[in-house]
Structures are given as C-alpha cells and as structure tokens.
Amino acid sequence: MASGDIAQITDALAKTHVGEVELSYKGRGLKLDNAESVKEIVEGIERCQGLQSLRLEGNTLGVEAAEAIAKSLEAKRELEQCHWSDMFTGRLRSEIPPALKSLGNALTTSGARLTQLDLSDNAFGPDGVKGIENLLKSSACYTLQELRLNNCGMGSGGGVVLASALTECHKQSSASGSPLRLKVFIAGRNRLENDGATALAKAFKLLGSLEEVHMPQNGINHPGITALAAALKHNPNLQVLNLNDNTFTTRGSKAMAEAIRHLQCLKAINFGDCLVRSEGAIAIAGALREGLHLLRELNLSFGEICEAAAMVVAKAVQGKADLEKLDLNGNCFGEDGCEALKEAMEKMNMEDLLGSLSDDEGEPDEEDYDDDEEEEEDDDEEKEDNDAEENGVNGTKDVIEEKEEPHHSSELKSFLVSPSAEKLISLGAKKVQLIEQQVDVSDANKVSEVFLKISSVYKDEPEVKQAVFETSDALLRKTFSNSHSQSYSFISSLMVNLGLLKSEDKKMKKVCVLPGHLLTLEHAVSQEFFPADQAGVLESFVSRNGAVFESCCSARDALKITLVKRITA
C-alpha cells in the first residue's frame, strides 16, 4: 500500500472530538499474525500525532503482530485510552500473555498515563491476568479511571493476582504523591468465586474511589458477598452496583443492606437473580428507608421474595423522586400477590415504575429451600450455624452479657432458661435495668428470643402484665434506638420465630405462638418508641399470613387493629 493511501486512512480514522485524538480499527475482523500483517496499523500509529485513544477491538492479534504494534506505541506518551476488547479470537491461550506483556511494556516505556483500559471478551484466563500484571503495577496505570475486564475467564486465581496488582499500584502511586483513583471496575462473567471476590474486596477498600462496580455472574456466595459489602461501604461515591446472578442468600443480603446504608450516591442497584430472599429484601428495604434519595433503578428480580416482603420494598422506595424502575419480576407472589403489588404501587402513584411481573414463580410452598441452591459452607460457617442453634429460641447460651454481679445475672439466666411469671416478678425493681444492661441488642436473634420469652409469661393480671410490659418495653426501646437496619433485622427475626416468614436457616425453630406473644407485641406497637415503618412491615405480613395465628385469633385481631392505627396515625 502506498504511503499516500496510508496517510489518507490515518486521516480518516484519527478523529478529533472534545480534544481527543482517536485511531480506530474497531470491528474490522483483521487476522493479524505477524509484523507484515500489521504494517498498516503500525504506520497509522506512527503518523498519528498526539494519539490519545487506540481501538483495536474486533480483530485477532498474534504474538509477533502484538510486538510490532507495541514497538510503535513506545513513542506515544499522550496515549490515555486502550480499547482492546475481543482481540484474541481463535488464538491459543498460550499466545495471549506474551502479546499482552509486549503491549504493556510499551505503554510503560512510553511514559503514557492511561485513564481507560478495556480488555473485555478476551478469555485469557488466570495466565492472561499475569500478562497485564506488570502494566497494572506500573506508572502507566497510576491515573487509571476505568478498568474493564468483562468475560475474561480470570477465575479465582486471576482475581487474586488482579487484586494484588491494584493494591501495589495504589501503594506506588500514593508514594509518588498521586494515589490511584479508579472509578469504574467491570469484571462480569469471570468465575471469580469467593476467593477472587474477597481478594478484590481488600483492594476496593483501599481504593475508596469507586463509582461503578459491575461483577455479575461470578459464582460468588455469601462469604464473598459479605467481603465485598464490607469493602464497598468505604467507597462513598459509588453510583452503580451490579452484582446480578451471584448467590447472596439472607446472610449476604443483610451484609449488603448494611453496606448500601453508607452509599448515599447510589443510582442503580442490580441484585437480580441473586437469591436475596424475603429476609434479605426486608433488610434492603430498611437501608432504602434511611436514604438513597438519588436511586433511579432497583433490581431485586428472581430472588425468591414473597409478596409481603415485596410490599415492604415497594413502601420503602415511596417518595424517591428520581426512581425510574423497580424490578421485582420472577419472585414468588402468586397471581393475587402480583395484583396486590400493582394496586399498592398505583396507590402510591408509582405504577409506571413497576417492571413486568410476567415471570412470577407463584406463591412459595411450605418446603424448605432446596439444598442444591445453598452454598457449601466451611468449618467456620458450620460452627457459626451450631452456635446459632444453641442461641435460638429454644436455647439460652450467650443471651445475656455478664455485666452485673453474678447474683442478678443468675436470676435473669434462670428466668430465660425456664420462663415464668413468678421468676420475672421476683427480679424486682432491677428487672428493667438488667434487661437494658445485659441483653445484647445488636444481635437481632437474641433480642427476638428474649422478647418471646418475656411475652410468653403474659397473664391478664395487673402485676404480671405490668412486669411483662415494663421489661419488653425496655428491651424494644433500646433495640429501636439503634439503626434502621438493626431494627429491620429484629422485626425479620421476630417474624421468622412467629412463623410469618420462612427462614433459610433450617435449624431455626418457630415458637408455639401464645396469645401473650401477640398481646405484648400489640402493646409495644402502640408505644411511641415503636417506629411506624416497622409497624408497616409487621402489618404487611400479619395481614397476609394471619392464618398462622388461628389459635390466637382474638389476640391476632387486636394486633392487626393496632398495627393499622399505628401506620395511619
């Protein structure tokens, strides 16, 4: 090809817009095996003055061709954007790391300061990550703002290498006086699993600058989700969080709910197909109640969420002026539940925001969650479950904290082991103080357990009723003085214990519901300390699942009336 023709092509492909000079060979389907095959591209790069963006995606690059292109990039100090996705189709995996190393070394040599690096759809596996490891650690990436590695098959090992490289980049860039401020991280469909996600979480916490995180379809279960949640809350400017098609379950959902409380800039949350479940949805609703006023889109589709929990979510997004879409498709509402949700959204003038419900799974059955949907648990998690069983409604271990002298502590323990009205009254004037000081209200399950034990001794006798109400009021007043998320966790645990809500914890036992449980709860709901939004959560479930209280219908009806009064007051 004549040099004049090359010049014309270069002029046509190098575009200047908003001060950016871009050279694009995007989507030309070129098979670039050797130096001769990339002669046109090399000359184009050499002729392009002030090159800032190079697009090579949609071609296939061999090792020798990559080396030739790399040589031409060594003089391109102004280069900022490398759009190099889908660049190795048909290549042996062994060819990809050396090709990436050549290109990366050239960028480092040139003194370029990248802002965008896109290597998506290259399927280079863990070894491919090693091919860009040195580049990511180098000064060329100190200014990196967007890193796109979607569908690269990194695996958990590659995720660990990537996390280490980002950590080192942050360390070195900080030492140079300008810390890495990565804003966009995209790594969907990479089989990162828990180990990769946990390693990246440590890097995310260190960065603190993320604005978009996209990690869908990575086989991450609740340990990895929990690690990500703990890290992401240290990125206060996060606007987009996409973890679609991972496996949260309730534990991961609660951890993520706690995280998003700290992320008030969020505009889009995609937890679709994440097995959020009803308890998790309620926890997320609690976080939504506390803020997230900029939220535009919330996706909780295909999460095994029941209608009552969905109603809690719908009420939690009420008043969010920027909301454009609420996706609750593919859950477990049933035909009547879908209609009820649509009616509720219409009453809130939000019917246009609710996405399709055409893939609803129907009302949930009474069976336990399927074993094949549960993540495998390590020894520590099994121990955690065993502890939970010991601390459950039927147990007493660690329900109270040892803060008072042994005499009073033993009296309270005696009551909790075998509750009776006489034992509660015998605690005397210190019973309220004992409850306030010794019950750990940060543990929702423990609070629920203690409340049910106190209310189980209720009698329609002035002295007993007063003792029950005083101690239960002290317990709940302290509980509701904490964050919204902790309050929602308590309500969720209480509903599981009462049989209103199905739990994924198969060891968690429902209590035999007594009138005293409901009458004590009815009294608490009428008190000023009981939040109206928590009453709304209870009302959603009691009104739809009241049949579980058939043996206590009088007390149930009194509770329902008081709940309605509380939320309409």
XYZ file of C-alpha atoms in Angstrom:
569
model
C 0.000 0.000 0.000
C 1.348 3.437 -0.947
C 2.312 5.835 1.798
C -0.234 8.310 0.442
C -3.003 5.771 0.880
C -1.853 5.091 4.437
C -1.916 8.793 5.167
C -5.481 9.039 3.872
C -6.588 6.098 6.016
C -4.881 7.595 9.054
C -6.575 10.938 8.485
C -9.924 9.196 8.137
C -9.508 7.071 11.229
C -7.899 9.619 13.517
C -10.787 11.688 14.797
C -10.579 14.725 16.990
C -13.564 15.331 19.276
C -13.627 17.283 22.512
C -9.849 17.490 22.305
C -9.423 13.703 21.901
C -7.395 12.116 19.092
C -8.546 8.556 18.386
C -7.269 5.936 15.953
C -9.781 3.153 15.382
C -9.542 -0.243 13.709
C -12.607 -1.438 15.572
C -14.515 -4.414 14.217
C -12.556 -4.895 11.015
C -12.085 -8.632 11.620
C -8.398 -8.498 10.747
C -6.272 -11.613 11.297
C -3.005 -10.143 12.444
C -0.357 -12.843 12.714
C 2.964 -11.138 12.045
C 4.718 -7.791 11.547
C 3.768 -7.614 7.881
C 0.069 -8.006 8.631
C 0.095 -5.011 10.983
C 2.223 -2.747 8.822
C -0.763 -0.512 8.040
C -1.680 -0.215 11.708
C 1.901 0.452 12.790
C 2.352 3.196 10.215
C -1.005 4.645 11.168
C 0.031 4.822 14.816
C 3.392 6.366 13.932
C 1.767 9.035 11.771
C -0.958 9.921 14.275
C 0.281 12.899 16.260
C -0.954 13.264 19.831
C -2.662 9.853 19.805
C -4.879 9.568 22.882
C -7.175 6.633 22.125
C -6.427 3.399 20.237
C -9.221 0.978 19.297
C -8.140 -2.498 18.254
C -11.222 -4.468 19.349
C -12.818 -6.932 16.985
C -9.587 -8.138 15.397
C -7.342 -11.093 16.301
C -3.771 -10.447 17.329
C -0.823 -12.884 17.365
C 2.376 -12.570 19.389
C 4.575 -11.211 16.579
C 1.908 -8.759 15.486
C 1.499 -7.540 19.061
C 5.241 -6.980 19.339
C 5.237 -4.859 16.190
C 2.334 -2.731 17.396
C 3.974 -2.434 20.796
C 7.141 -1.032 19.215
C 5.121 1.739 17.565
C 3.476 2.618 20.879
C 6.749 3.232 22.691
C 6.777 6.832 21.459
C 3.084 7.543 22.218
C 3.335 9.318 25.529
C -0.061 11.001 25.114
C -1.988 7.714 24.893
C -4.740 7.556 27.528
C -7.319 5.027 26.326
C -6.722 1.449 25.173
C -9.894 -0.185 23.818
C -8.575 -3.688 23.312
C -11.535 -5.989 23.898
C -12.204 -9.103 21.773
C -8.660 -9.013 20.456
C -7.584 -12.658 20.615
C -10.384 -14.668 18.993
C -9.071 -18.015 17.733
C -5.707 -17.632 19.442
C -4.133 -20.232 21.670
C -4.321 -19.245 25.306
C -0.527 -19.522 25.470
C -0.226 -16.738 22.865
C -2.154 -14.192 24.870
C 0.109 -13.493 27.887
C 3.241 -12.666 25.832
C 1.176 -10.499 23.498
C -0.246 -8.584 26.459
C 3.172 -8.264 28.061
C 4.608 -6.699 24.897
C 1.830 -4.137 24.712
C 2.018 -3.416 28.445
C 5.791 -2.939 28.409
C 5.453 -0.489 25.517
C 2.953 1.607 27.442
C 5.258 1.695 30.455
C 8.246 2.627 28.295
C 6.355 5.424 26.553
C 5.550 7.214 29.792
C 1.846 7.114 28.954
C -0.700 7.791 31.673
C -3.787 5.665 30.994
C -7.291 6.612 32.046
C -9.136 3.692 30.391
C -8.092 0.091 29.799
C -10.597 -2.302 28.227
C -9.577 -5.934 27.749
C -13.038 -7.467 27.925
C -14.112 -10.573 25.988
C -10.585 -11.894 25.619
C -10.968 -15.160 27.575
C -7.325 -15.095 28.594
C -7.779 -16.913 31.912
C -5.561 -16.571 35.004
C -2.390 -16.512 32.886
C -3.732 -13.538 30.960
C -4.014 -11.568 34.190
C -0.332 -12.271 34.765
C 0.244 -10.826 31.275
C -1.072 -7.429 32.401
C 0.156 -7.629 35.997
C 3.271 -5.520 35.433
C 1.306 -2.959 33.438
C -1.240 -2.561 36.232
C 1.525 -2.054 38.771
C 3.383 0.477 36.623
C 3.228 4.249 36.476
C 1.191 3.919 33.271
C -1.798 2.957 35.435
C -1.350 5.443 38.283
C -4.003 7.587 36.581
C -6.327 4.747 35.565
C -10.007 5.597 35.999
C -11.757 2.742 34.166
C -10.721 -0.906 34.130
C -12.901 -3.219 32.038
C -12.217 -6.952 32.199
C -15.615 -8.435 31.428
C -15.815 -12.063 30.309
C -12.109 -12.852 30.555
C -12.323 -16.161 32.441
C -9.916 -14.953 35.112
C -11.031 -17.463 37.727
C -10.431 -17.002 41.430
C -6.663 -17.218 40.911
C -6.709 -14.441 38.360
C -8.849 -12.367 40.713
C -6.225 -12.719 43.422
C -3.444 -11.636 41.029
C -5.526 -8.693 39.826
C -6.263 -7.569 43.382
C -2.575 -7.722 44.259
C -1.641 -5.651 41.201
C -4.232 -2.971 42.015
C -3.054 -2.869 45.610
C 0.556 -2.427 44.523
C -0.451 0.268 42.029
C -2.229 2.163 44.775
C 0.787 1.824 47.051
C 3.291 3.034 44.461
C 1.062 5.827 43.127
C 0.438 7.038 46.675
C 4.178 7.116 47.284
C 4.546 9.274 44.158
C 2.044 11.753 45.582
C -0.955 10.914 43.377
C -2.892 7.850 44.601
C -4.729 5.646 42.120
C -8.355 6.837 41.880
C -10.064 4.048 39.962
C -13.708 4.930 39.299
C -15.106 2.125 37.115
C -14.416 -1.575 37.679
C -16.055 -4.122 35.379
C -15.357 -7.841 35.724
C -18.506 -9.819 34.992
C -18.516 -13.484 33.888
C -15.072 -14.284 35.274
C -15.699 -17.140 37.727
C -14.087 -15.078 40.475
C -15.942 -17.008 43.177
C -15.374 -16.279 46.855
C -11.560 -16.216 46.854
C -11.328 -13.796 43.945
C -14.087 -11.571 45.298
C -12.561 -11.495 48.772
C -9.152 -10.536 47.406
C -10.651 -7.777 45.263
C -12.661 -6.549 48.233
C -9.422 -5.729 50.054
C -8.278 -3.686 47.071
C -11.629 -1.903 46.829
C -11.471 -0.878 50.473
C -8.001 0.549 49.914
C -9.049 2.470 46.798
C -12.141 4.173 48.230
C -12.748 5.920 44.885
C -15.086 3.566 43.017
C -18.168 4.984 41.307
C -19.255 1.908 39.317
C -18.777 -1.778 40.139
C -20.053 -4.456 37.764
C -19.359 -8.057 38.827
C -22.302 -10.156 37.567
C -22.188 -13.925 37.013
C -19.122 -14.714 39.066
C -20.254 -17.613 41.244
C -19.835 -15.540 44.397
C -21.613 -16.851 47.506
C -22.326 -15.151 50.798
C -18.721 -15.124 52.162
C -17.521 -13.264 49.078
C -20.593 -11.034 49.012
C -20.064 -10.169 52.675
C -16.422 -9.275 51.995
C -17.434 -7.048 49.075
C -20.118 -5.374 51.186
C -17.631 -4.535 53.935
C -15.271 -3.003 51.362
C -17.757 -1.131 49.204
C -19.088 0.957 52.064
C -15.663 2.643 52.070
C -16.380 3.942 48.547
C -18.897 6.715 49.347
C -19.153 7.956 45.752
C -20.395 4.617 44.396
C -23.264 5.211 41.957
C -23.765 1.871 40.168
C -23.595 -1.542 41.831
C -24.265 -4.570 39.627
C -23.853 -7.998 41.237
C -26.509 -9.757 39.169
C -26.584 -13.555 39.140
C -24.444 -14.273 42.176
C -25.761 -16.021 45.293
C -26.399 -13.694 48.247
C -28.848 -15.708 50.362
C -30.061 -13.973 53.509
C -26.637 -13.547 55.114
C -25.123 -11.892 52.069
C -28.222 -9.746 51.576
C -28.100 -8.444 55.123
C -24.413 -7.604 54.758
C -25.085 -5.771 51.501
C -28.025 -3.925 53.064
C -25.707 -2.673 55.786
C -23.221 -1.533 53.124
C -25.661 0.454 50.996
C -26.692 2.463 54.051
C -23.294 4.146 53.655
C -23.614 4.631 49.886
C -25.941 7.579 49.525
C -24.820 8.365 45.958
C -26.182 5.095 44.574
C -28.308 5.487 41.462
C -28.571 1.882 40.242
C -28.646 -1.328 42.279
C -28.816 -4.652 40.432
C -29.215 -7.610 42.766
C -31.356 -9.540 40.294
C -31.103 -13.344 40.265
C -29.084 -13.193 43.475
C -31.321 -15.281 45.742
C -31.875 -12.280 48.006
C -34.907 -13.972 49.622
C -37.554 -12.341 51.766
C -35.427 -11.684 54.836
C -32.770 -10.104 52.673
C -35.324 -7.974 50.841
C -36.626 -6.655 54.155
C -33.080 -5.766 55.230
C -32.503 -3.924 51.944
C -35.803 -2.107 52.436
C -34.507 -0.943 55.805
C -31.490 0.626 54.109
C -33.723 2.243 51.494
C -35.807 3.817 54.257
C -32.744 5.582 55.599
C -31.882 7.453 52.410
C -30.625 6.644 48.902
C -32.631 9.559 47.565
C -30.759 9.539 44.242
C -31.784 5.972 43.412
C -33.063 5.517 39.866
C -33.217 1.750 39.451
C -33.598 -1.159 41.852
C -33.498 -4.745 40.581
C -34.484 -7.491 43.028
C -35.858 -9.862 40.400
C -35.716 -13.678 40.650
C -34.814 -13.630 44.332
C -37.376 -15.971 45.960
C -39.061 -12.973 47.580
C -42.602 -13.365 48.893
C -45.357 -10.840 48.255
C -45.375 -9.385 51.774
C -41.624 -8.707 51.616
C -42.029 -7.138 48.163
C -44.690 -4.873 49.630
C -42.189 -3.736 52.256
C -39.697 -2.928 49.477
C -42.337 -1.031 47.496
C -43.206 1.125 50.507
C -39.513 1.761 51.145
C -38.997 3.347 47.706
C -42.038 5.579 48.060
C -41.057 9.224 47.757
C -37.818 8.644 45.865
C -38.306 11.293 43.206
C -35.578 10.042 40.840
C -36.734 6.410 40.767
C -37.371 5.174 37.229
C -37.739 1.411 37.635
C -38.434 -1.173 40.324
C -37.860 -4.715 39.018
C -39.462 -7.451 41.135
C -40.165 -9.923 38.338
C -39.636 -13.657 38.789
C -40.321 -13.771 42.524
C -42.957 -15.706 44.491
C -46.063 -13.516 44.693
C -48.755 -15.608 43.059
C -51.490 -14.138 40.891
C -53.245 -12.387 43.764
C -49.957 -11.123 45.120
C -48.995 -9.596 41.774
C -52.322 -7.769 41.638
C -51.962 -6.567 45.229
C -48.473 -5.218 44.500
C -49.687 -3.430 41.378
C -52.557 -1.889 43.354
C -50.196 -0.756 46.104
C -47.878 0.883 43.575
C -50.863 2.573 41.962
C -52.000 3.993 45.307
C -48.520 5.461 45.719
C -48.699 6.932 42.165
C -45.769 4.721 41.174
C -47.467 2.163 38.952
C -45.431 3.227 35.897
C -42.198 2.419 37.718
C -43.000 -1.229 38.407
C -41.490 -3.573 35.855
C -43.220 -6.592 34.365
C -44.279 -9.419 36.679
C -44.854 -11.873 33.833
C -42.267 -14.385 35.070
C -43.632 -14.646 38.597
C -42.897 -18.061 40.140
C -46.169 -18.334 42.056
C -46.724 -18.427 45.781
C -43.958 -20.150 47.769
C -44.661 -23.589 49.208
C -44.020 -24.604 52.770
C -40.985 -26.747 51.981
C -37.501 -25.773 52.992
C -35.215 -24.110 50.488
C -33.639 -26.564 48.068
C -30.315 -27.987 49.174
C -28.787 -27.539 45.722
C -29.313 -23.787 45.959
C -27.396 -23.491 49.228
C -23.727 -22.647 49.075
C -21.202 -25.021 50.541
C -20.069 -23.947 53.963
C -16.650 -24.298 55.517
C -15.927 -25.451 59.054
C -16.146 -21.937 60.468
C -19.598 -21.416 58.976
C -20.781 -24.764 60.300
C -19.583 -23.727 63.732
C -21.444 -20.441 63.283
C -24.622 -22.341 62.470
C -24.163 -24.579 65.511
C -23.758 -21.526 67.695
C -26.901 -20.050 66.177
C -28.798 -23.216 67.012
C -27.568 -23.078 70.589
C -28.607 -19.437 70.814
C -32.005 -19.993 69.148
C -35.453 -19.528 70.564
C -35.209 -22.849 72.367
C -31.763 -22.161 73.806
C -30.247 -19.752 76.299
C -26.489 -19.680 75.733
C -24.970 -16.160 75.497
C -28.376 -14.477 75.520
C -27.177 -12.022 78.139
C -23.883 -10.311 78.740
C -22.033 -10.665 82.033
C -22.129 -7.046 83.149
C -23.914 -7.237 86.501
C -22.972 -9.056 89.686
C -23.410 -12.859 89.477
C -26.495 -12.950 91.739
C -28.670 -10.799 89.471
C -27.188 -12.343 86.340
C -28.017 -15.831 87.542
C -31.589 -14.781 88.336
C -32.074 -13.417 84.826
C -30.490 -16.540 83.343
C -32.817 -18.683 85.417
C -35.810 -16.846 84.002
C -34.572 -17.224 80.419
C -33.887 -20.935 80.865
C -37.368 -21.589 82.223
C -39.604 -18.508 81.955
C -42.386 -17.996 84.450
C -44.359 -15.037 85.702
C -43.124 -15.660 89.226
C -39.452 -15.553 88.209
C -39.975 -12.338 86.223
C -41.695 -10.630 89.150
C -39.021 -11.874 91.545
C -36.415 -9.883 89.630
C -37.994 -6.891 91.335
C -37.260 -3.268 90.554
C -33.995 -4.156 88.817
C -35.619 -6.201 86.052
C -35.676 -3.294 83.593
C -32.098 -2.366 84.376
C -30.988 -5.980 83.999
C -32.612 -6.240 80.575
C -31.156 -2.936 79.408
C -27.644 -3.715 80.607
C -27.266 -7.381 79.876
C -29.120 -8.136 76.636
C -27.025 -7.522 73.518
C -29.477 -5.588 71.347
C -27.058 -5.586 68.391
C -27.948 -9.260 67.898
C -31.430 -9.341 66.379
C -31.909 -13.057 67.016
C -31.121 -12.681 70.705
C -33.478 -9.746 71.067
C -36.260 -11.708 69.406
C -35.608 -14.666 71.678
C -35.684 -12.594 74.867
C -38.822 -10.755 73.770
C -40.644 -14.025 73.136
C -39.552 -15.455 76.483
C -40.775 -12.372 78.337
C -44.077 -12.226 76.479
C -44.667 -15.965 76.907
C -45.447 -15.452 80.626
C -48.099 -12.801 79.956
C -51.263 -13.095 82.056
C -54.244 -10.824 82.302
C -53.283 -9.988 85.871
C -52.159 -6.440 86.736
C -48.857 -7.356 88.390
C -47.807 -9.840 85.694
C -48.972 -7.639 82.837
C -47.054 -4.667 84.233
C -43.857 -6.713 84.640
C -44.113 -8.080 81.104
C -44.825 -4.676 79.563
C -42.089 -2.872 81.513
C -39.364 -5.348 80.595
C -40.434 -5.798 76.971
C -40.734 -2.026 76.543
C -37.204 -1.538 77.909
C -35.858 -4.183 75.542
C -37.543 -2.827 72.421
C -36.933 0.822 73.259
C -33.210 0.131 73.334
C -33.410 -2.019 70.205
C -35.222 0.622 68.160
C -32.810 3.335 69.297
C -30.197 1.704 67.059
C -30.016 1.967 63.271
C -32.880 1.235 60.906
C -31.054 -1.819 59.624
C -30.795 -3.337 63.103
C -34.454 -2.582 63.723
C -35.424 -4.285 60.490
C -33.250 -7.261 61.416
C -35.115 -7.625 64.692
C -38.523 -7.459 63.020
C -37.347 -10.012 60.456
C -36.082 -12.397 63.143
C -39.279 -11.990 65.146
C -41.418 -12.809 62.112
C -39.360 -15.927 61.440
C -39.815 -17.048 65.053
C -43.548 -16.400 64.871
C -43.916 -18.333 61.624
C -44.781 -15.308 59.470
C -41.606 -15.553 57.407
C -39.685 -18.547 56.103
C -36.017 -18.697 57.029
C -33.210 -20.297 55.019
C -31.735 -21.467 58.342
C -33.212 -24.944 58.669
C -32.101 -25.163 62.287
C -34.144 -22.142 63.305
C -37.296 -23.272 65.085
C -40.627 -21.499 65.194
C -42.165 -20.985 68.626
C -45.576 -22.213 69.612
C -47.379 -18.885 69.366
C -49.242 -17.869 72.540
C -51.771 -15.062 72.991
C -49.238 -13.357 75.255
C -46.760 -13.045 72.402
C -49.249 -11.136 70.279
C -50.773 -9.067 73.099
C -47.335 -7.937 74.287
C -46.426 -7.072 70.706
C -49.733 -5.233 70.313
C -48.890 -3.162 73.414
C -45.398 -2.389 72.090
C -46.711 -1.300 68.695
C -48.873 1.335 70.365
C -45.879 2.935 72.082
C -44.086 5.989 70.695
C -40.737 4.196 70.516
C -42.083 1.652 68.026
C -41.290 3.002 64.516
C -44.260 3.376 62.186
C -42.317 1.840 59.293
C -41.598 -1.275 61.360
C -45.289 -1.464 62.166
C -45.868 -1.314 58.415
C -43.574 -4.296 57.886
C -45.426 -6.299 60.511
C -48.788 -5.292 59.103
C -47.792 -6.490 55.618
C -47.058 -9.955 56.940
C -49.788 -10.279 59.556
C -52.483 -9.234 57.090
C -51.309 -11.835 54.552
C -50.299 -14.668 56.853
C -52.692 -14.272 59.738
C -53.756 -17.923 59.434
C -50.651 -18.959 61.382
C -52.237 -17.243 64.408
C -55.539 -19.069 64.119
C -55.181 -20.456 67.649
C -54.851 -16.900 68.978
C -57.427 -15.201 66.766
C -58.596 -12.680 69.367
C -55.055 -11.514 70.139
C -54.221 -11.544 66.417
C -57.182 -9.302 65.584
C -56.210 -6.864 68.344
C -52.675 -6.734 66.925
C -53.943 -6.129 63.397
C -56.162 -3.243 64.522
C -53.327 -1.600 66.451
C -50.903 -2.018 63.550
C -53.285 -0.262 61.171
C -53.812 2.562 63.680
C -50.044 2.954 64.125
C -49.240 3.230 60.435
C -52.141 5.570 59.664
C -51.639 7.831 62.667
